[in-house]
Tab-separated table of C-alpha atoms and ligand atoms in Angstrom:
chain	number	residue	atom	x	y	z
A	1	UNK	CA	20.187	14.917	-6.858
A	2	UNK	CA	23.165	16.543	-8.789
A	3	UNK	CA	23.891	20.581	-8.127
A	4	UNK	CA	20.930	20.881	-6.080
A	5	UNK	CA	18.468	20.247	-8.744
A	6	UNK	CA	14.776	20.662	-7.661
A	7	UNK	CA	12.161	17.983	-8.027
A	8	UNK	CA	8.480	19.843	-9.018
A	9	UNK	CA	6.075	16.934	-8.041
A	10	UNK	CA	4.150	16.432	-11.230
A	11	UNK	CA	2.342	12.999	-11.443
A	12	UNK	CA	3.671	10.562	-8.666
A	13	UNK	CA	5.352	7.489	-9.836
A	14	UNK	CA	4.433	5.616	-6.896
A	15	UNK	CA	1.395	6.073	-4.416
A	16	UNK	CA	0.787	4.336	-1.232
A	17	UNK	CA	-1.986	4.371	1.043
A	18	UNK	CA	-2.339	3.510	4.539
A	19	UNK	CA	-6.629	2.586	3.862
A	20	UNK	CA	-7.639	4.251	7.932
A	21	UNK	CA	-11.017	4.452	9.293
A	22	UNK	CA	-12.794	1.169	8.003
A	23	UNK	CA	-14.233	0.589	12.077
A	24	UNK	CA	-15.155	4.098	12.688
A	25	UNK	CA	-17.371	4.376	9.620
A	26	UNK	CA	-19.257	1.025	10.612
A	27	UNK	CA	-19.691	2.529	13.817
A	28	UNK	CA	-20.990	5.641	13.015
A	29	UNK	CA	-23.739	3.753	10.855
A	30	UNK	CA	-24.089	1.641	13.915
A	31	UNK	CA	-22.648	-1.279	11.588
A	32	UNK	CA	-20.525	-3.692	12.567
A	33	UNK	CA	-17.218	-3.555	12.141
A	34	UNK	CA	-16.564	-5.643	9.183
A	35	UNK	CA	-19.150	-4.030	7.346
A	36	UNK	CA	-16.461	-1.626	7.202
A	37	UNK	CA	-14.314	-3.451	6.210
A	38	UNK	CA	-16.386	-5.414	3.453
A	39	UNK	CA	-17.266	-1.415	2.034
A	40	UNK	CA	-13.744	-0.699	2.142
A	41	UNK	CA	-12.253	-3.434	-0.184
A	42	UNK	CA	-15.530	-2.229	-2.651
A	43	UNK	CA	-13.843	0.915	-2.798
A	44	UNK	CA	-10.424	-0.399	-3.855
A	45	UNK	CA	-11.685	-0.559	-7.686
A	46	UNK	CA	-12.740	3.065	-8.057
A	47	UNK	CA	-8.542	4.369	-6.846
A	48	UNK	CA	-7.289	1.617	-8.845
A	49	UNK	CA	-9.307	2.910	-11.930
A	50	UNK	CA	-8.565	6.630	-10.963
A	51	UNK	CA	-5.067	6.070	-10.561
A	52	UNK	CA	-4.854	4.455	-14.107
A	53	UNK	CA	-6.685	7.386	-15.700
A	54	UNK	CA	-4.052	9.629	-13.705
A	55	UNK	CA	-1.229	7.353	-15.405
A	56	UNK	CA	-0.009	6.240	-12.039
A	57	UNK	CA	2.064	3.259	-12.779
A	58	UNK	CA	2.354	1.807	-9.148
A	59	UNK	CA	-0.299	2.034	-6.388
A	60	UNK	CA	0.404	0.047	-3.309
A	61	UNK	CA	-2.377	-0.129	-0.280
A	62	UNK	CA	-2.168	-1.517	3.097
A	63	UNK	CA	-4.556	-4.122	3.921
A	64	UNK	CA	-2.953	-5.439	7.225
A	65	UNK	CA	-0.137	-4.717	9.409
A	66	UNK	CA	1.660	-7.399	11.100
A	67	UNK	CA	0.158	-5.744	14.583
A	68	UNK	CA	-3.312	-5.969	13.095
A	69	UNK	CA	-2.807	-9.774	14.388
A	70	UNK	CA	-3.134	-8.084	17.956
A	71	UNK	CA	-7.024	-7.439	16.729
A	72	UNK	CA	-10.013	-9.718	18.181
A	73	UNK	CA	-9.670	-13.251	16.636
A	74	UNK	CA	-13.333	-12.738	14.942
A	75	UNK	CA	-11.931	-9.536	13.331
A	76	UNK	CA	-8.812	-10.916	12.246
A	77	UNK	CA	-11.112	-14.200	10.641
A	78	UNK	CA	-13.145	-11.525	9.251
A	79	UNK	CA	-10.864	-9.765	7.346
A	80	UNK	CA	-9.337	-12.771	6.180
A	81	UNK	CA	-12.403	-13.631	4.369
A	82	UNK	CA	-13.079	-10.381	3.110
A	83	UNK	CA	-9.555	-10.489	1.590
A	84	UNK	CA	-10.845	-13.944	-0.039
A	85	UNK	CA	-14.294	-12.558	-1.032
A	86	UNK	CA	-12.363	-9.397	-2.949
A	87	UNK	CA	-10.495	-11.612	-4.667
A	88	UNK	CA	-12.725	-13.869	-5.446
A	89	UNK	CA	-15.322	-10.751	-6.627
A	90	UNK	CA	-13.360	-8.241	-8.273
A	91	UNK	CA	-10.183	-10.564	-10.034
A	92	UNK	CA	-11.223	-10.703	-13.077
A	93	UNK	CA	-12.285	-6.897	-13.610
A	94	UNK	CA	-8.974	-5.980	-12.362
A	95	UNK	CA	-7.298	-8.491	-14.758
A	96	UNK	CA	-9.555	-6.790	-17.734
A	97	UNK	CA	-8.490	-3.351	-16.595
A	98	UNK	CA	-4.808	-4.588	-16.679
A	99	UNK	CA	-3.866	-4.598	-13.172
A	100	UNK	CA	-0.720	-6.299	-12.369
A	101	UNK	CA	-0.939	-7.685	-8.082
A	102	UNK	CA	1.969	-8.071	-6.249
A	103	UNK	CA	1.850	-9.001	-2.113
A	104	UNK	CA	4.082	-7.299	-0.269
A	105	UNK	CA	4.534	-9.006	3.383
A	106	UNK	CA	4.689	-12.513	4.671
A	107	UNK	CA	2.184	-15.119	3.083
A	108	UNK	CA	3.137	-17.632	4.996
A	109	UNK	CA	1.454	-17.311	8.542
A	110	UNK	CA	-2.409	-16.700	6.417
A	111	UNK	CA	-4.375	-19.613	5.938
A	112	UNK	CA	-3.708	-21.832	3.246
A	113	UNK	CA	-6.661	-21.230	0.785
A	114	UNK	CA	-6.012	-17.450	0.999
A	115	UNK	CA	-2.223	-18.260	0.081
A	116	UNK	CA	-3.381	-20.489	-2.706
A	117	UNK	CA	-5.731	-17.687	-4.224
A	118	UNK	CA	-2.995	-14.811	-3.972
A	119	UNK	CA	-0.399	-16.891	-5.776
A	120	UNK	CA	-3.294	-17.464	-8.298
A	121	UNK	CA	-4.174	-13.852	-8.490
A	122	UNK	CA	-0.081	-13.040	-8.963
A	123	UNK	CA	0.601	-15.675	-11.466
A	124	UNK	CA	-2.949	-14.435	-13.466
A	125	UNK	CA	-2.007	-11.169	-13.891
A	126	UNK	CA	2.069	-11.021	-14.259
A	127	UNK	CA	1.760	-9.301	-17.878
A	128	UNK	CA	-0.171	-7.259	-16.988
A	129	UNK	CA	0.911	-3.291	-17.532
A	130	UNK	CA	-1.633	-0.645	-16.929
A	131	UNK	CA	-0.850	-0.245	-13.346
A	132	UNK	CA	1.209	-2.211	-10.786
A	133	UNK	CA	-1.659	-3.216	-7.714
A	134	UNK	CA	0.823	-4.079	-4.841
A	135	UNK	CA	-1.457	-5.162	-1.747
A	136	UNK	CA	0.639	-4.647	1.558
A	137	UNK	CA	-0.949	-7.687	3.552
A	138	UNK	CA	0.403	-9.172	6.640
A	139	UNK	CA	3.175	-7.067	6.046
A	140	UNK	CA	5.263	-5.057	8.602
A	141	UNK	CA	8.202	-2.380	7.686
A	142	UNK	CA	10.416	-3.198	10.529
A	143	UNK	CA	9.332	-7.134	9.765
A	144	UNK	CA	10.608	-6.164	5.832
A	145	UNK	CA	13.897	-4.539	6.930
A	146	UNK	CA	14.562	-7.966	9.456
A	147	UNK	CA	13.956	-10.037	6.649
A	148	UNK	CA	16.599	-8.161	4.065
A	149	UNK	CA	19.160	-8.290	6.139
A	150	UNK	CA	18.511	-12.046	6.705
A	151	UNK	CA	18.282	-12.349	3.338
A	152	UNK	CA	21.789	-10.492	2.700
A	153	UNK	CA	23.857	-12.366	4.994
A	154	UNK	CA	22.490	-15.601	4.081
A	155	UNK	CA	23.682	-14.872	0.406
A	156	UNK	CA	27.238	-13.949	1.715
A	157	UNK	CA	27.257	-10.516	0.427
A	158	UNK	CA	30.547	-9.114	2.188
A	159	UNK	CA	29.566	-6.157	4.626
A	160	UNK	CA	31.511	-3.639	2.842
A	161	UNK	CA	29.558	-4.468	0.016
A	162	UNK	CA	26.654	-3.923	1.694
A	163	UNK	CA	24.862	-0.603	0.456
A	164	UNK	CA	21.458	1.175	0.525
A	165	UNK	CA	21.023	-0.304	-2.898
A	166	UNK	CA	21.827	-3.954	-1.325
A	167	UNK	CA	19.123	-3.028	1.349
A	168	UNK	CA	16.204	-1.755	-1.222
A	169	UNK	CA	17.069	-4.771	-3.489
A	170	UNK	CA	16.502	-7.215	-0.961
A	171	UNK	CA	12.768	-5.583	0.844
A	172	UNK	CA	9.437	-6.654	-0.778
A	173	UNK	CA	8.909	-3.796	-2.812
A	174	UNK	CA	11.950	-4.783	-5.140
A	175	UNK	CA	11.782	-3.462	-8.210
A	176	UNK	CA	9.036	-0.842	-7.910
A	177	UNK	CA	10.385	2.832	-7.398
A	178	UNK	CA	10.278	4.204	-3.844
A	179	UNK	CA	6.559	5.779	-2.816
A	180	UNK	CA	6.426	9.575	-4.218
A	181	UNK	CA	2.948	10.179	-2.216
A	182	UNK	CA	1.820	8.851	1.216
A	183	UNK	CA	-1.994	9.052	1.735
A	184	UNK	CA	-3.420	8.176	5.284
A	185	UNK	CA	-7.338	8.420	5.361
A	186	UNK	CA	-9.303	8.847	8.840
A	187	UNK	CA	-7.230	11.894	10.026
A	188	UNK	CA	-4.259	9.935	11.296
A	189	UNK	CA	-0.557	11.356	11.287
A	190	UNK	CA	1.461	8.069	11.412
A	191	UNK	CA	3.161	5.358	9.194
A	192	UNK	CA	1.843	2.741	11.774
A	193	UNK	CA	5.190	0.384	10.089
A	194	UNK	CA	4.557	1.038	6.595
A	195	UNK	CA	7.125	1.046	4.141
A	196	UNK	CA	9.394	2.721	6.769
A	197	UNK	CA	11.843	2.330	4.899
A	198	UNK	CA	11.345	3.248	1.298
A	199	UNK	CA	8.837	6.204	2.637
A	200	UNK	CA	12.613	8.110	3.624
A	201	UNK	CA	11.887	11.160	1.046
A	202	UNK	CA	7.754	10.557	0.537
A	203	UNK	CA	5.239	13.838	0.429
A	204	UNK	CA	2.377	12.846	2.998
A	205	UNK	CA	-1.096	13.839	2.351
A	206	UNK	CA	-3.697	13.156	5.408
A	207	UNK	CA	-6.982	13.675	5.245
A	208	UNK	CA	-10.416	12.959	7.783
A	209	UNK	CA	-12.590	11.101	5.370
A	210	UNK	CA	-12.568	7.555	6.283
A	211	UNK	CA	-11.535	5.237	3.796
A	212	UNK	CA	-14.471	3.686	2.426
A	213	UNK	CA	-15.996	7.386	1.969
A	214	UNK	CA	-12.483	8.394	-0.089
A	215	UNK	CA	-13.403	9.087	-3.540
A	216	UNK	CA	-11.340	8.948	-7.132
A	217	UNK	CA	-12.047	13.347	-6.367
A	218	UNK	CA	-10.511	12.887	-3.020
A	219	UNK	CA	-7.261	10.995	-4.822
A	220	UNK	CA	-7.020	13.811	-7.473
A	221	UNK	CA	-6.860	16.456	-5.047
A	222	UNK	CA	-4.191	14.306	-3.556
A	223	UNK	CA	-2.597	14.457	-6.174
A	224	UNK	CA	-3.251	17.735	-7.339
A	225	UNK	CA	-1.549	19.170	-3.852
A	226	UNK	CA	1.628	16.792	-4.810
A	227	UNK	CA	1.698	18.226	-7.736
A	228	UNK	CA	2.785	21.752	-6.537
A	229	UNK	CA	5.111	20.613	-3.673
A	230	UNK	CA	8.897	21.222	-4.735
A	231	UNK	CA	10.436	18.077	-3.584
A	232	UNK	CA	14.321	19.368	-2.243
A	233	UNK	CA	15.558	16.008	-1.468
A	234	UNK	CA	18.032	17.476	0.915
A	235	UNK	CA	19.453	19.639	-1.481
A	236	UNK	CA	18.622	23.699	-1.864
A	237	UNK	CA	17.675	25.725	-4.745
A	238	UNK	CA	20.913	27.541	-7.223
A	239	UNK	CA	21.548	30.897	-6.312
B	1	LIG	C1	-8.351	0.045	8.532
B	1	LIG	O1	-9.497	0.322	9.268
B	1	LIG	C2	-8.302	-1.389	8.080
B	1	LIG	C3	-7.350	-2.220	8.831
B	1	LIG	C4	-6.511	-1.810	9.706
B	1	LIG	C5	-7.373	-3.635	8.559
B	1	LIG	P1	-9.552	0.203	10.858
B	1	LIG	O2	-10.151	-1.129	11.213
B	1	LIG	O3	-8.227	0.461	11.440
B	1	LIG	O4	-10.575	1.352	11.197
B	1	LIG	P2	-10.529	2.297	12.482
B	1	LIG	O5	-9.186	2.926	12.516
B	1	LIG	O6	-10.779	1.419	13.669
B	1	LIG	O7	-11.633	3.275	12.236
B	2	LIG	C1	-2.800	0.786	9.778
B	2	LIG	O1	-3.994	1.061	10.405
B	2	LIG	C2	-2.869	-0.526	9.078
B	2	LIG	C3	-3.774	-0.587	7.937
B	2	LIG	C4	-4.489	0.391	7.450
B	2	LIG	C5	-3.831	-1.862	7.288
B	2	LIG	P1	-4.244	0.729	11.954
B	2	LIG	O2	-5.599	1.223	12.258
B	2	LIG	O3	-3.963	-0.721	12.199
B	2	LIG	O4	-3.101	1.570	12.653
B	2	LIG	P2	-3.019	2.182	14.123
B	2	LIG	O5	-3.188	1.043	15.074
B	2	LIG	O6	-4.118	3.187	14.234
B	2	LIG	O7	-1.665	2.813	14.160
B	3	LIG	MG1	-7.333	2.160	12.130
């Protein structure tokens, strides 16, 4: 930021959210857990539509970590078929509405049929521009970072070269502007390996409702609290 120029939030470009609390509001209904999940991903529609109304161009939310393998098998199974079932349930409205999907993390590794439907759901809605939908799934930040750096040195680029640019061109999230807004639901305080790196400079907004309880209100206050933060970037204000 040139001569210490301040940043007033204003809309954010780019907002990512870490989608917490799924098995604790199951349990507290004394459901089980993937009933959680199964209400979460119905939630997903309402943010998407809010964030288009807020003229949000790219929302990214994380579905599944690369630890969230260390779950029970029948969890993990389950929430590979919920995955399926919101695909299969909710592409087409998403498509209508405009929604562009991108994956960010490591398809191979899920089961083939889910593979076959994301790479459907991609290819279906490429030209699509109300709103970029990237869905962080088996994806790790640490796992994104080893795989640039692969990535660079396998296309020769000369380590001199080699620059924070280099880096951000080669992660999953090429292309899309770094996250302006971090929301974690359930009344955590971590990144649990989320965009680690791109989240360098990201306002964090946390909050105790669980996520299949987090309303399009709940995402405008969000964003309403963004709004007034002065974003400083390392830099100070003139004078
Ligand atoms: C978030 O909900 C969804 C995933 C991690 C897949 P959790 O399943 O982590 O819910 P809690 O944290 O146990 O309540
Ligand atoms: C983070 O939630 C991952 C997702 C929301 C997909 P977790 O519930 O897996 O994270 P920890 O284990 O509490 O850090
Ligand atoms: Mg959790």
């Amino acid at each position: 930021m040139a001569n210490g120029e301040l940043v007033q939030g204003g809309v954010p470009q780019h907002i990512a959210i870490i989608m917490d609390g799924n098995g604790r509001w199951a349990q507290r209904r004394g459901l089980p857990r993937l009933a959680g999940h199964r209400a979460g991903t119905l939630n997903i529609k309402h943010i998407v539509r809010e964030c288009i109304a807020l003229r949000v161009p790219y929302l990214t939310l994380y579905a599944f970590s690369t630890e969230n393998w260390n779950r029970p098998s029948w969890e993990v199974r389950g929430l590979m078929r919920i995955l399926s079932e919101f695909l299969d349930r909710e592409l087409r409205e998403l498509h209508a509405d405009g929604v562009h999907l991108r994956h960010l993390g490591e398809l191979d590794g899920v089961e083939p049929a889910l593979q076959k439907r994301v790479r459907s759901a991609i290819d279906l809605t490429r030209n699509n521009t109300a709103i970029t939908l990237a869905v962080a799934f088996n994806y790790g930040g640490r796992a994104d970072i080893v795989r640039a750096v692969r990535r660079i040195v396998e296309s020769g680029i000369p380590a001199q070269e080699v620059t924070e640019q280099t880096i951000s061109e080669h992660l999953y999230t090429v292309g899309m502007p770094d996250p302006d807004l971090i929301i974690r639901t359930s009344g955590e305080w971590r990144l649990s390996n989320f965009l680690i790196w791109q989240a360098a400079y990201s306002e964090y907004w946390t909050t105790p409702i669980l996520w299949p309880d987090f309303t399009p209100q709940d995402l405008r206050r969000a964003v309403a609290d963004y709004g007034q933060r002065e974003r400083r970037f390392g830099a100070r204000p003139e004078g």
